[in-house]
Amino acid sequence: MVARIINGKQRAASLRQEIAIGVEHLRAQRGITPKLVAILVGDDPASALYVRRKGEQAASVGMHSESHQLGSDISQARLLALIETLNRDEAVHGILVQLPLPPHIDKAAVLRSIDPAKDIDGFHPVNVGMLASDSEAASDRIVPCTPMGCMMLLADEIASLEGLAAVVVGCSNIVGRPMAQLLLQARCTVSIAHIHTRNLPDLIARADILVSAAGAPGLIRGSWIKPGSVVIDVGINRVPGEAGQGARIVGDVCFEEARMRASAITPVPGGVGPMTIACLLENTLRAAIAQTALQGSARFRSARSSDPA
Ligand code: NAD
């Protein structure tokens, strides 16, 4: 079997189109334009690039965006004061603090200070708890962006996930744990592997769905993969290129081996990566809809989804 290659770039583009329609609806019906604000602390070039891309993509779907670049020596009190101002600003619907933060700042305190209704990364304990408590449909809630994107890619491949065996490699707060929660909500039988897991190949051999977010290049060999499974590779790893070539980006899964066994697989780059920022925009739109207290937001959403793309 040779796997179908899942095109995350194309899927993200169609999601952005759908979001742009939702943004237009909100403007037409309520006179509101969703606004996302990013806070960047320090001058890490990769973080600056991510923040710039988020702003560009927000503009491409018709949202407002703004970024605050703060020096790496900013005090925690001043950062918290800025977040509090943004929390109170009714024109701001989504707030994100680009990670990592400098060591003198308490990351947990910062994430906790964001109004959960504006927490478009989905990292606030209230949103983490909502996801874990299975209280509402995930399709209307803010959930962490990368796992949300993985679920959309899986939904395109598999009509019903119910009863399937899913293995998530990695248990970070950003990817692994929320991914496992979403798969559980989709009624998969979920196993979570991490650095201390024994017999990873045996576990993976039973997975109908494999999601790897370990950050370990080439960790997962093709021979471990259950034939016919769907493989979602979240890993983004920079490795030295061939002689005379620069560094290249690879996933956690040995792609060429795995594509001979899986039924579908995400490439790296071009798989999960492009979905992440698109899902951040989806969360910003969801947050704006919730904050405008639209009576019957479900009706709004179904109008949104029935629009031609
Ligand atoms: P992390 O370092 O916080 O967590 C890594 C997890 O993988 C840990 O739970 C660890 O126990 C587990 N792990 C590491 N090595 C392992 C091994 N050999 N066997 C089993 N488990 C192992 O990382 P993270 O923030 O969750 O990110 C994981 C990867 O996903 C990274 O490569 C990161 O760059 C990538 N990532 C991609 C996107 C995207 O948009 N595509 C978004 C976030 C993270």
Coordinates of C-alpha atoms and ligand atoms in Angstrom, one line a residue:
M1 CA 0.0 0.0 0.0
V2 CA 1.2 3.5 -0.8
A3 CA -0.3 6.1 1.4
R4 CA -2.3 9.1 0.3
I5 CA -0.4 12.3 1.1
I6 CA -2.5 14.6 3.2
N7 CA -2.2 18.1 1.9
G8 CA -2.3 20.4 4.9
K9 CA -1.5 23.5 2.9
Q10 CA -4.6 23.1 0.7
R11 CA -6.8 22.2 3.7
A12 CA -5.6 25.3 5.6
A13 CA -6.4 27.5 2.6
S14 CA -9.9 26.2 2.4
L15 CA -10.4 26.7 6.2
R16 CA -9.2 30.3 5.8
Q17 CA -11.8 30.8 3.0
E18 CA -14.5 29.5 5.3
I19 CA -13.2 31.7 8.2
A20 CA -13.2 34.8 5.9
I21 CA -16.9 34.1 5.1
G22 CA -17.6 33.9 8.9
V23 CA -15.8 37.2 9.5
E24 CA -17.8 38.9 6.7
H25 CA -21.1 37.5 8.2
L26 CA -20.2 38.9 11.6
R27 CA -19.3 42.3 10.1
A28 CA -22.5 42.4 8.1
Q29 CA -24.8 41.2 10.9
R30 CA -23.2 42.8 13.9
G31 CA -20.8 45.4 12.6
I32 CA -18.0 43.6 14.4
T33 CA -14.6 42.7 13.0
P34 CA -12.7 40.1 15.0
K35 CA -9.4 41.4 16.4
L36 CA -6.4 39.3 17.5
V37 CA -3.6 40.7 19.6
A38 CA -0.3 39.0 19.8
I39 CA 2.3 39.8 22.5
L40 CA 5.9 39.0 21.8
V41 CA 8.5 39.3 24.6
G42 CA 12.1 39.5 23.5
D43 CA 13.7 39.3 20.1
D44 CA 13.8 35.6 19.2
P45 CA 13.7 35.7 15.4
A46 CA 11.6 32.5 15.1
S47 CA 9.0 33.9 17.5
A48 CA 9.0 37.2 15.7
L49 CA 8.4 35.4 12.4
Y50 CA 5.5 33.4 13.8
V51 CA 3.9 36.6 15.2
R52 CA 4.3 38.3 11.8
R53 CA 2.7 35.3 10.0
K54 CA -0.2 35.3 12.4
G55 CA -0.8 39.0 11.7
E56 CA -0.6 38.5 7.9
Q57 CA -3.0 35.6 7.9
A58 CA -5.4 37.4 10.2
A59 CA -5.5 40.3 7.7
S60 CA -6.0 37.8 4.8
V61 CA -9.3 36.7 6.3
G62 CA -10.4 40.2 7.0
M63 CA -9.6 40.3 10.8
H64 CA -7.9 43.2 12.6
S65 CA -4.7 42.3 14.3
E66 CA -2.1 44.1 16.4
S67 CA 1.2 43.0 18.0
H68 CA 3.0 44.3 21.0
Q69 CA 6.7 43.8 21.0
L70 CA 8.2 44.0 24.5
G71 CA 11.8 44.0 25.6
S72 CA 13.1 40.7 27.1
D73 CA 13.7 42.6 30.4
I74 CA 10.1 43.6 30.8
S75 CA 8.8 43.0 34.3
Q76 CA 6.1 40.4 34.9
A77 CA 3.9 43.1 36.5
R78 CA 4.0 45.2 33.3
L79 CA 3.2 42.3 31.1
L80 CA 0.3 41.3 33.3
A81 CA -0.9 45.0 33.2
L82 CA -0.9 45.0 29.4
I83 CA -2.9 41.7 29.4
E84 CA -5.4 43.2 31.8
T85 CA -5.9 46.2 29.6
L86 CA -6.5 43.9 26.6
N87 CA -8.9 41.8 28.6
R88 CA -11.0 44.9 29.3
D89 CA -10.9 46.2 25.7
E90 CA -14.1 45.2 24.0
A91 CA -12.6 45.7 20.5
V92 CA -10.1 42.8 21.3
H93 CA -11.5 39.3 20.8
G94 CA -8.4 37.1 21.0
I95 CA -5.1 37.5 22.9
L96 CA -2.0 35.3 22.5
V97 CA 1.3 35.5 24.3
Q98 CA 4.0 34.0 22.0
L99 CA 6.0 31.3 23.8
P100 CA 8.6 30.8 25.0
L101 CA 8.9 33.6 27.6
P102 CA 12.1 34.7 29.3
P103 CA 13.0 32.7 32.4
H104 CA 12.2 35.5 34.9
I105 CA 8.5 35.4 33.8
D106 CA 6.1 32.9 35.3
K107 CA 4.6 31.4 32.2
A108 CA 1.7 29.8 34.1
A109 CA 0.8 33.1 35.8
V110 CA 0.8 34.9 32.4
L111 CA -1.4 32.2 30.7
R112 CA -3.8 32.3 33.7
S113 CA -4.1 36.1 33.4
I114 CA -5.7 36.0 29.9
D115 CA -9.5 36.2 30.0
P116 CA -10.5 32.6 29.1
A117 CA -13.0 34.0 26.6
K118 CA -10.1 35.6 24.7
D119 CA -7.6 32.8 25.2
I120 CA -7.3 31.8 21.5
D121 CA -4.4 29.4 22.1
G122 CA -6.6 27.4 24.5
F123 CA -4.0 27.2 27.2
H124 CA -5.9 28.8 30.1
P125 CA -6.8 26.3 32.8
V126 CA -10.5 27.0 32.3
N127 CA -10.3 26.0 28.7
V128 CA -8.0 23.0 29.5
G129 CA -10.6 21.9 32.0
M130 CA -13.5 22.4 29.6
L131 CA -11.8 20.2 27.1
A132 CA -11.1 17.6 29.7
S133 CA -14.6 17.6 31.1
D134 CA -16.4 16.8 27.8
S135 CA -19.0 19.4 28.7
E136 CA -19.8 20.9 25.3
A137 CA -19.2 20.1 21.6
A138 CA -15.6 20.8 20.8
S139 CA -16.7 22.3 17.5
D140 CA -17.9 25.5 19.2
R141 CA -15.2 25.8 21.8
I142 CA -11.7 27.2 21.9
V143 CA -9.2 24.2 21.8
P144 CA -5.5 24.3 21.2
C145 CA -4.7 25.1 17.6
T146 CA -2.4 22.2 16.5
P147 CA -4.6 19.4 17.9
M148 CA -7.7 21.1 16.4
G149 CA -5.9 21.1 13.0
C150 CA -5.0 17.4 13.4
M151 CA -8.6 16.6 14.1
M152 CA -9.8 18.4 11.0
L153 CA -7.3 16.4 8.9
L154 CA -8.4 13.2 10.5
A155 CA -12.1 14.0 9.9
D156 CA -11.3 14.4 6.2
E157 CA -9.7 10.9 6.1
I158 CA -12.0 8.9 8.4
A159 CA -15.8 9.2 8.4
S160 CA -16.2 8.0 12.0
L161 CA -13.4 7.7 14.5
E162 CA -15.6 5.9 17.0
G163 CA -13.9 2.8 18.5
L164 CA -10.6 3.2 16.6
A165 CA -7.4 2.7 18.5
A166 CA -5.4 6.0 18.6
V167 CA -1.9 6.4 19.8
V168 CA -0.5 9.9 20.6
V169 CA 3.2 10.1 21.1
G170 CA 4.1 13.1 23.3
C171 CA 2.1 14.5 26.2
S172 CA 2.9 18.2 26.2
N173 CA 0.2 20.7 27.3
I174 CA 0.3 22.3 23.8
V175 CA -0.1 19.2 21.6
G176 CA -0.1 15.7 23.1
R177 CA -2.6 16.1 26.0
P178 CA -5.2 18.1 24.2
M179 CA -4.8 15.8 21.2
A180 CA -5.6 12.8 23.3
Q181 CA -8.6 14.6 24.8
L182 CA -10.0 15.4 21.4
L183 CA -9.5 11.8 20.2
L184 CA -11.2 10.6 23.4
Q185 CA -14.2 12.9 22.7
A186 CA -14.3 11.4 19.2
R187 CA -14.7 8.1 21.0
C188 CA -11.4 6.6 20.1
T189 CA -9.6 4.2 22.4
V190 CA -6.6 6.4 23.2
S191 CA -3.1 5.6 24.4
I192 CA -0.6 8.3 25.2
A193 CA 3.1 7.5 24.9
H194 CA 6.0 9.7 26.2
I195 CA 9.7 9.5 26.8
H196 CA 9.3 6.9 29.5
T197 CA 7.0 4.6 27.5
R198 CA 8.3 1.1 27.1
N199 CA 7.8 -0.9 23.9
L200 CA 6.8 2.0 21.7
P201 CA 6.8 -0.2 18.6
D202 CA 4.3 -2.6 20.1
L203 CA 2.0 0.2 21.1
I204 CA 2.2 1.8 17.7
A205 CA 1.6 -1.5 15.9
R206 CA -2.0 -1.5 17.3
A207 CA -2.8 2.1 16.3
D208 CA -5.4 2.7 13.6
I209 CA -4.5 6.4 14.1
L210 CA -1.0 7.6 15.0
V211 CA -0.3 11.1 16.0
S212 CA 3.3 11.9 16.8
A213 CA 4.3 15.0 18.6
A214 CA 7.7 14.1 20.2
G215 CA 10.1 16.4 18.4
A216 CA 12.4 13.4 17.7
P217 CA 13.5 13.1 14.1
G218 CA 13.0 9.7 12.6
L219 CA 11.8 8.3 15.9
I220 CA 9.0 6.2 14.3
R221 CA 10.0 3.5 11.8
G222 CA 7.8 2.4 9.0
S223 CA 7.9 -1.2 10.1
W224 CA 6.2 -0.2 13.4
I225 CA 3.1 1.2 11.7
K226 CA -0.1 -0.8 11.4
P227 CA -0.9 -1.3 7.7
G228 CA -3.7 0.9 6.6
S229 CA -3.5 3.3 9.5
V230 CA -3.6 7.1 9.3
V231 CA -0.5 8.9 10.4
I232 CA -0.4 12.5 11.5
D233 CA 3.1 13.7 12.1
V234 CA 3.2 16.9 14.2
G235 CA 7.0 16.9 14.7
I236 CA 9.0 19.7 13.3
N237 CA 12.7 18.9 13.5
R238 CA 15.6 20.7 11.9
V239 CA 18.3 18.2 10.8
P240 CA 21.6 18.7 8.8
G241 CA 21.0 18.5 5.0
E242 CA 22.9 16.3 2.6
A243 CA 26.5 17.3 1.9
G244 CA 26.7 20.8 0.6
Q245 CA 23.0 21.6 1.5
G246 CA 21.6 23.5 4.3
A247 CA 19.5 22.2 7.2
R248 CA 16.1 20.6 6.4
I249 CA 12.9 20.1 8.3
V250 CA 11.7 16.6 9.0
G251 CA 9.0 15.0 11.2
D252 CA 9.1 12.3 13.8
V253 CA 8.1 9.6 11.4
C254 CA 10.4 8.0 8.8
F255 CA 8.2 9.3 6.0
E256 CA 9.4 7.2 3.1
E257 CA 9.1 4.0 5.1
A258 CA 5.8 4.9 6.6
R259 CA 4.1 5.8 3.4
M260 CA 4.5 2.2 2.2
R261 CA 2.3 1.0 5.1
A262 CA -0.1 3.8 6.1
S263 CA -3.3 4.5 4.1
A264 CA -2.8 8.3 4.5
I265 CA 0.0 10.4 6.0
T266 CA 0.9 14.0 6.6
P267 CA 4.2 15.2 5.1
V268 CA 6.6 17.5 7.0
P269 CA 6.6 20.3 6.0
G270 CA 3.2 20.9 4.4
G271 CA 1.0 18.7 6.7
V272 CA 0.0 19.8 10.2
G273 CA 2.1 23.0 10.2
P274 CA -0.1 25.1 7.9
M275 CA -3.2 24.1 9.9
T276 CA -2.0 25.6 13.1
I277 CA -2.3 29.3 12.3
A278 CA -5.5 28.7 10.4
C279 CA -6.9 27.2 13.5
L280 CA -5.8 30.2 15.5
L281 CA -7.9 32.3 13.2
E282 CA -10.8 29.8 13.7
N283 CA -10.5 30.3 17.5
T284 CA -10.4 34.0 17.1
L285 CA -13.6 33.9 15.1
R286 CA -15.2 31.6 17.6
A287 CA -14.1 33.9 20.4
A288 CA -15.6 36.9 18.6
I289 CA -18.9 35.2 18.0
A290 CA -19.1 34.1 21.7
Q291 CA -18.2 37.6 22.9
T292 CA -20.8 39.3 20.8
A293 CA -23.3 37.2 22.6
L294 CA -25.0 36.2 19.4
Q295 CA -28.2 34.7 20.4
G296 CA -28.4 31.5 18.4
S297 CA -24.7 31.4 17.5
A298 CA -25.3 27.8 16.3
R299 CA -27.7 29.3 13.7
F300 CA -24.9 31.8 12.8
R301 CA -22.4 28.9 12.4
S302 CA -24.7 26.8 10.2
A303 CA -25.3 29.9 8.0
R304 CA -21.5 30.2 7.9
S305 CA -20.9 26.6 6.9
S306 CA -23.7 26.5 4.3
D307 CA -22.1 29.4 2.4
P308 CA -20.4 28.5 -0.8
A309 CA -16.6 28.5 -0.3
Ligands
NAD1 P1 7.6 19.0 24.1 O1 9.1 18.9 24.1 O2 6.9 19.9 25.0 O3 7.0 17.5 24.3 C1 7.5 16.4 23.6 C2 6.8 15.2 24.2 O4 7.3 14.1 23.4 C3 7.1 14.9 25.6 O5 5.9 14.5 26.2 C4 8.1 13.7 25.6 O6 7.9 12.8 26.7 C5 7.7 13.0 24.3 N1 8.9 12.4 23.7 C6 10.1 13.0 23.4 N2 10.9 12.0 22.8 C7 10.3 10.9 22.9 C8 10.6 9.6 22.5 N3 11.9 9.2 22.0 N4 9.7 8.6 22.7 C9 8.5 8.9 23.2 N5 8.1 10.1 23.5 C10 9.0 11.1 23.4 O7 7.2 19.3 22.6 P2 5.8 19.9 21.9 O8 5.8 21.4 22.2 O9 4.7 19.1 22.3 O10 6.2 19.7 20.4 C11 6.4 18.4 19.9 C12 6.9 18.5 18.4 O11 5.8 19.1 17.7 C13 8.1 19.4 18.2 O12 8.8 18.9 17.1 C14 7.4 20.7 17.8 O13 8.3 21.5 17.0 C15 6.2 20.2 17.0 N6 5.1 21.2 16.9 C16 4.6 21.4 15.7 C17 3.5 22.2 15.6 C18 2.9 22.4 14.3 O14 2.2 23.4 14.1 N7 3.1 21.5 13.3 C19 3.0 22.9 16.8 C20 3.5 22.6 18.0 C21 4.6 21.8 18.1

